Amino acid sequence: MKLLTILLVLVVGVLIAKNRLWSFRAQQSSDYAGLGPSISLMEHLNGEILSEGLIYGPNGRVANSFVARMHGVWNGNTGTLTENFTYSNGKEQARKWNLTIIDDTRFTAIADDIVGVATGEVSGATIRMDYTIVLPEDAGSHRLNVTDWLYLTNSGVILNRSEMRKFGLKVVELVATMRPDPEALMQQEAAE
């Protein structure tokens, strides 16, 4: 019995260490300091943006997919990012982020379905944001803790990966791309 208890404690210890040291959650903004290309909230979250993504459920399988049209506008150190999602199950959702840049690396954000204030950090080619989101009523109104990472690639495409947790357990993962909306760019070129 004593040996079984020791083995159980060791297994739990290894799992905790793995989560804290060698996983998505273990990343720190400082891991990306100095790596390029440099991402900028005001530059890369500005104008018309097209996002396409997959949402994975707790079993690791794709539960839904989406297309989102976003629009970013900045006035000094404050900006808004309006998101309009269309999901593969036919549902639609809108969110409006209000962003405030604090200094060269830190920012805050608020939105109607966010509890309190989201905190964010910009470092090298990455943006990290942490917040608590309240899911819509038809999704159970659950409160989930979110870690959201954006990674700018050399081509200018942003890769977005998010983990959503409840009671410390991952229940949703999101993977998406974000890029200037080609349809909006064509309309802009045609108008010029």
mmCIF file of C-alpha atoms in Angstrom, residues 12-192:
data_model
loop_
_atom_site.group_PDB
_atom_site.id
_atom_site.type_symbol
_atom_site.label_atom_id
_atom_site.label_comp_id
_atom_site.label_asym_id
_atom_site.label_seq_id
_atom_site.Cartn_x
_atom_site.Cartn_y
_atom_site.Cartn_z
ATOM 1 C CA VAL A 12 0.938 13.169 -10.137
ATOM 2 C CA GLY A 13 4.205 15.075 -9.614
ATOM 3 C CA VAL A 14 5.426 14.201 -13.119
ATOM 4 C CA LEU A 15 2.105 15.281 -14.666
ATOM 5 C CA ILE A 16 2.192 18.609 -12.822
ATOM 6 C CA ALA A 17 5.824 19.191 -13.824
ATOM 7 C CA LYS A 18 5.019 18.357 -17.454
ATOM 8 C CA ASN A 19 2.155 20.865 -17.480
ATOM 9 C CA ARG A 20 4.217 23.607 -15.901
ATOM 10 C CA LEU A 21 7.529 23.032 -17.685
ATOM 11 C CA TRP A 22 6.904 21.385 -21.072
ATOM 12 C CA SER A 23 3.486 22.350 -22.340
ATOM 13 C CA PHE A 24 1.483 25.141 -23.966
ATOM 14 C CA ARG A 25 0.831 26.619 -20.517
ATOM 15 C CA ALA A 26 4.552 26.720 -19.721
ATOM 16 C CA GLN A 27 5.307 29.329 -22.401
ATOM 17 C CA GLN A 28 6.336 32.766 -21.214
ATOM 18 C CA SER A 29 6.386 35.957 -23.251
ATOM 19 C CA SER A 30 10.091 36.265 -22.468
ATOM 20 C CA ASP A 31 10.678 33.021 -24.429
ATOM 21 C CA TYR A 32 9.997 35.052 -27.594
ATOM 22 C CA ALA A 33 11.786 38.320 -26.772
ATOM 23 C CA GLY A 34 13.965 39.401 -29.666
ATOM 24 C CA LEU A 35 12.487 36.877 -32.096
ATOM 25 C CA GLY A 36 11.067 38.377 -35.234
ATOM 26 C CA PRO A 37 9.212 39.524 -37.034
ATOM 27 C CA SER A 38 8.027 41.972 -34.379
ATOM 28 C CA ILE A 39 4.279 42.050 -33.885
ATOM 29 C CA SER A 40 2.426 45.276 -33.152
ATOM 30 C CA LEU A 41 -1.134 45.583 -31.877
ATOM 31 C CA MET A 42 -1.692 48.828 -33.786
ATOM 32 C CA GLU A 43 -0.261 47.488 -37.045
ATOM 33 C CA HIS A 44 -1.338 43.840 -37.116
ATOM 34 C CA LEU A 45 -4.740 44.185 -35.429
ATOM 35 C CA ASN A 46 -5.792 47.076 -37.646
ATOM 36 C CA GLY A 47 -8.149 47.259 -40.608
ATOM 37 C CA GLU A 48 -10.076 44.353 -42.097
ATOM 38 C CA ILE A 49 -8.904 40.918 -40.890
ATOM 39 C CA LEU A 50 -10.107 37.460 -41.927
ATOM 40 C CA SER A 51 -9.815 34.630 -39.429
ATOM 41 C CA GLU A 52 -10.518 30.941 -40.003
ATOM 42 C CA GLY A 53 -10.274 28.379 -37.266
ATOM 43 C CA LEU A 54 -11.063 25.086 -35.616
ATOM 44 C CA ILE A 55 -12.414 24.483 -32.132
ATOM 45 C CA TYR A 56 -11.459 21.224 -30.411
ATOM 46 C CA GLY A 57 -13.578 19.811 -27.595
ATOM 47 C CA PRO A 58 -12.373 18.046 -24.438
ATOM 48 C CA ASN A 59 -11.985 14.749 -26.334
ATOM 49 C CA GLY A 60 -9.448 16.346 -28.724
ATOM 50 C CA ARG A 61 -11.759 16.120 -31.743
ATOM 51 C CA VAL A 62 -12.921 19.046 -33.849
ATOM 52 C CA ALA A 63 -16.213 20.228 -32.352
ATOM 53 C CA ASN A 64 -16.790 23.236 -34.608
ATOM 54 C CA SER A 65 -15.099 25.517 -37.112
ATOM 55 C CA PHE A 66 -15.559 29.195 -37.884
ATOM 56 C CA VAL A 67 -14.876 32.110 -40.155
ATOM 57 C CA ALA A 68 -14.570 35.504 -38.482
ATOM 58 C CA ARG A 69 -14.435 38.903 -40.074
ATOM 59 C CA MET A 70 -12.679 41.400 -37.851
ATOM 60 C CA HIS A 71 -12.186 45.118 -38.002
ATOM 61 C CA GLY A 72 -9.533 46.939 -35.965
ATOM 62 C CA VAL A 73 -9.422 50.709 -35.432
ATOM 63 C CA TRP A 74 -6.876 52.626 -33.355
ATOM 64 C CA ASN A 75 -6.863 56.130 -31.898
ATOM 65 C CA GLY A 76 -3.598 56.693 -30.093
ATOM 66 C CA ASN A 77 -3.080 53.957 -27.494
ATOM 67 C CA THR A 78 -6.692 52.779 -27.520
ATOM 68 C CA GLY A 79 -8.362 50.613 -30.098
ATOM 69 C CA THR A 80 -11.342 48.433 -30.837
ATOM 70 C CA LEU A 81 -11.354 45.053 -32.494
ATOM 71 C CA THR A 82 -14.813 44.008 -33.657
ATOM 72 C CA GLU A 83 -15.214 40.286 -34.365
ATOM 73 C CA ASN A 84 -18.148 38.671 -36.226
ATOM 74 C CA PHE A 85 -18.041 34.875 -36.130
ATOM 75 C CA THR A 86 -19.982 32.447 -38.330
ATOM 76 C CA TYR A 87 -19.693 28.861 -37.053
ATOM 77 C CA SER A 88 -20.055 25.665 -39.080
ATOM 78 C CA ASN A 89 -23.149 24.777 -37.037
ATOM 79 C CA GLY A 90 -24.849 27.935 -38.384
ATOM 80 C CA LYS A 91 -24.592 30.016 -35.215
ATOM 81 C CA GLU A 92 -23.264 33.561 -35.273
ATOM 82 C CA GLN A 93 -21.540 35.560 -32.551
ATOM 83 C CA ALA A 94 -20.193 39.085 -32.220
ATOM 84 C CA ARG A 95 -17.610 40.469 -29.820
ATOM 85 C CA LYS A 96 -16.085 43.915 -29.497
ATOM 86 C CA TRP A 97 -12.751 44.185 -27.720
ATOM 87 C CA ASN A 98 -11.696 47.545 -26.289
ATOM 88 C CA LEU A 99 -7.904 47.550 -26.070
ATOM 89 C CA THR A 100 -5.620 49.907 -24.144
ATOM 90 C CA ILE A 101 -1.847 49.896 -24.607
ATOM 91 C CA ILE A 102 -0.120 50.533 -21.279
ATOM 92 C CA ASP A 103 3.505 50.580 -22.473
ATOM 93 C CA ASP A 104 5.763 48.932 -25.077
ATOM 94 C CA THR A 105 4.926 45.417 -23.899
ATOM 95 C CA ARG A 106 1.704 45.451 -21.847
ATOM 96 C CA PHE A 107 -1.953 46.058 -22.683
ATOM 97 C CA THR A 108 -5.418 45.443 -21.288
ATOM 98 C CA ALA A 109 -8.674 44.533 -22.990
ATOM 99 C CA ILE A 110 -12.348 44.322 -22.099
ATOM 100 C CA ALA A 111 -15.370 42.824 -23.878
ATOM 101 C CA ASP A 112 -18.967 42.098 -22.889
ATOM 102 C CA ASP A 113 -18.418 38.347 -22.424
ATOM 103 C CA ILE A 114 -15.149 38.738 -20.508
ATOM 104 C CA VAL A 115 -15.068 38.751 -16.700
ATOM 105 C CA GLY A 116 -13.095 41.758 -15.473
ATOM 106 C CA VAL A 117 -10.099 42.866 -17.514
ATOM 107 C CA ALA A 118 -7.962 40.752 -19.830
ATOM 108 C CA THR A 119 -4.234 41.303 -19.483
ATOM 109 C CA GLY A 120 -1.848 41.020 -22.373
ATOM 110 C CA GLU A 121 1.816 41.145 -23.232
ATOM 111 C CA VAL A 122 3.620 41.700 -26.538
ATOM 112 C CA SER A 123 7.062 40.130 -26.978
ATOM 113 C CA GLY A 124 8.949 39.607 -30.227
ATOM 114 C CA ALA A 125 6.630 37.897 -32.698
ATOM 115 C CA THR A 126 4.004 37.043 -30.068
ATOM 116 C CA ILE A 127 1.042 38.397 -28.175
ATOM 117 C CA ARG A 128 -0.222 36.611 -25.065
ATOM 118 C CA MET A 129 -3.532 37.412 -23.412
ATOM 119 C CA ASP A 130 -5.100 35.879 -20.293
ATOM 120 C CA TYR A 131 -8.750 36.292 -19.345
ATOM 121 C CA THR A 132 -11.930 34.599 -18.164
ATOM 122 C CA ILE A 133 -14.731 34.246 -20.708
ATOM 123 C CA VAL A 134 -18.397 33.461 -20.119
ATOM 124 C CA LEU A 135 -19.785 31.161 -22.804
ATOM 125 C CA PRO A 136 -23.190 31.934 -24.343
ATOM 126 C CA GLU A 137 -26.283 30.487 -22.660
ATOM 127 C CA ASP A 138 -26.750 27.836 -25.366
ATOM 128 C CA ALA A 139 -23.210 26.611 -24.602
ATOM 129 C CA GLY A 140 -23.896 26.328 -20.865
ATOM 130 C CA SER A 141 -22.846 29.805 -19.657
ATOM 131 C CA HIS A 142 -19.627 28.250 -18.316
ATOM 132 C CA ARG A 143 -16.774 30.476 -17.144
ATOM 133 C CA LEU A 144 -13.509 29.371 -18.715
ATOM 134 C CA ASN A 145 -9.978 30.595 -18.058
ATOM 135 C CA VAL A 146 -8.324 31.396 -21.389
ATOM 136 C CA THR A 147 -4.693 31.628 -22.422
ATOM 137 C CA ASP A 148 -4.566 33.124 -25.904
ATOM 138 C CA TRP A 149 -1.364 33.271 -27.985
ATOM 139 C CA LEU A 150 -0.899 35.015 -31.334
ATOM 140 C CA TYR A 151 2.255 34.240 -33.346
ATOM 141 C CA LEU A 152 3.213 36.473 -36.301
ATOM 142 C CA THR A 153 4.796 34.572 -39.196
ATOM 143 C CA ASN A 154 7.266 35.947 -41.749
ATOM 144 C CA SER A 155 4.474 36.042 -44.359
ATOM 145 C CA GLY A 156 2.370 38.350 -42.162
ATOM 146 C CA VAL A 157 -0.179 35.671 -41.239
ATOM 147 C CA ILE A 158 -0.942 35.426 -37.537
ATOM 148 C CA LEU A 159 -1.427 31.967 -36.041
ATOM 149 C CA ASN A 160 -3.721 31.933 -33.006
ATOM 150 C CA ARG A 161 -3.758 29.148 -30.418
ATOM 151 C CA SER A 162 -5.946 29.293 -27.335
ATOM 152 C CA GLU A 163 -6.584 26.946 -24.455
ATOM 153 C CA MET A 164 -9.696 27.241 -22.331
ATOM 154 C CA ARG A 165 -9.725 25.565 -18.944
ATOM 155 C CA LYS A 166 -12.235 24.871 -16.213
ATOM 156 C CA PHE A 167 -11.033 23.730 -12.794
ATOM 157 C CA GLY A 168 -7.527 23.558 -14.326
ATOM 158 C CA LEU A 169 -8.553 21.015 -16.964
ATOM 159 C CA LYS A 170 -8.376 21.827 -20.672
ATOM 160 C CA VAL A 171 -11.916 21.679 -22.096
ATOM 161 C CA VAL A 172 -11.533 23.630 -25.356
ATOM 162 C CA GLU A 173 -8.667 24.408 -27.693
ATOM 163 C CA LEU A 174 -8.831 26.833 -30.606
ATOM 164 C CA VAL A 175 -6.429 27.052 -33.545
ATOM 165 C CA ALA A 176 -6.914 29.792 -36.144
ATOM 166 C CA THR A 177 -5.248 31.943 -38.762
ATOM 167 C CA MET A 178 -5.609 35.716 -39.037
ATOM 168 C CA ARG A 179 -4.610 37.728 -42.096
ATOM 169 C CA PRO A 180 -5.609 40.908 -43.914
ATOM 170 C CA ASP A 181 -9.003 40.195 -45.495
ATOM 171 C CA PRO A 182 -8.283 39.608 -49.224
ATOM 172 C CA GLU A 183 -11.852 40.559 -50.190
ATOM 173 C CA ALA A 184 -11.577 43.909 -48.377
ATOM 174 C CA LEU A 185 -8.153 44.520 -49.974
ATOM 175 C CA MET A 186 -9.599 43.891 -53.453
ATOM 176 C CA GLN A 187 -12.484 46.282 -52.781
ATOM 177 C CA GLN A 188 -10.049 48.916 -51.525
ATOM 178 C CA GLU A 189 -7.838 48.524 -54.628
ATOM 179 C CA ALA A 190 -10.878 48.751 -56.921
ATOM 180 C CA ALA A 191 -12.006 51.971 -55.229
ATOM 181 C CA GLU A 192 -8.595 53.622 -55.715
#
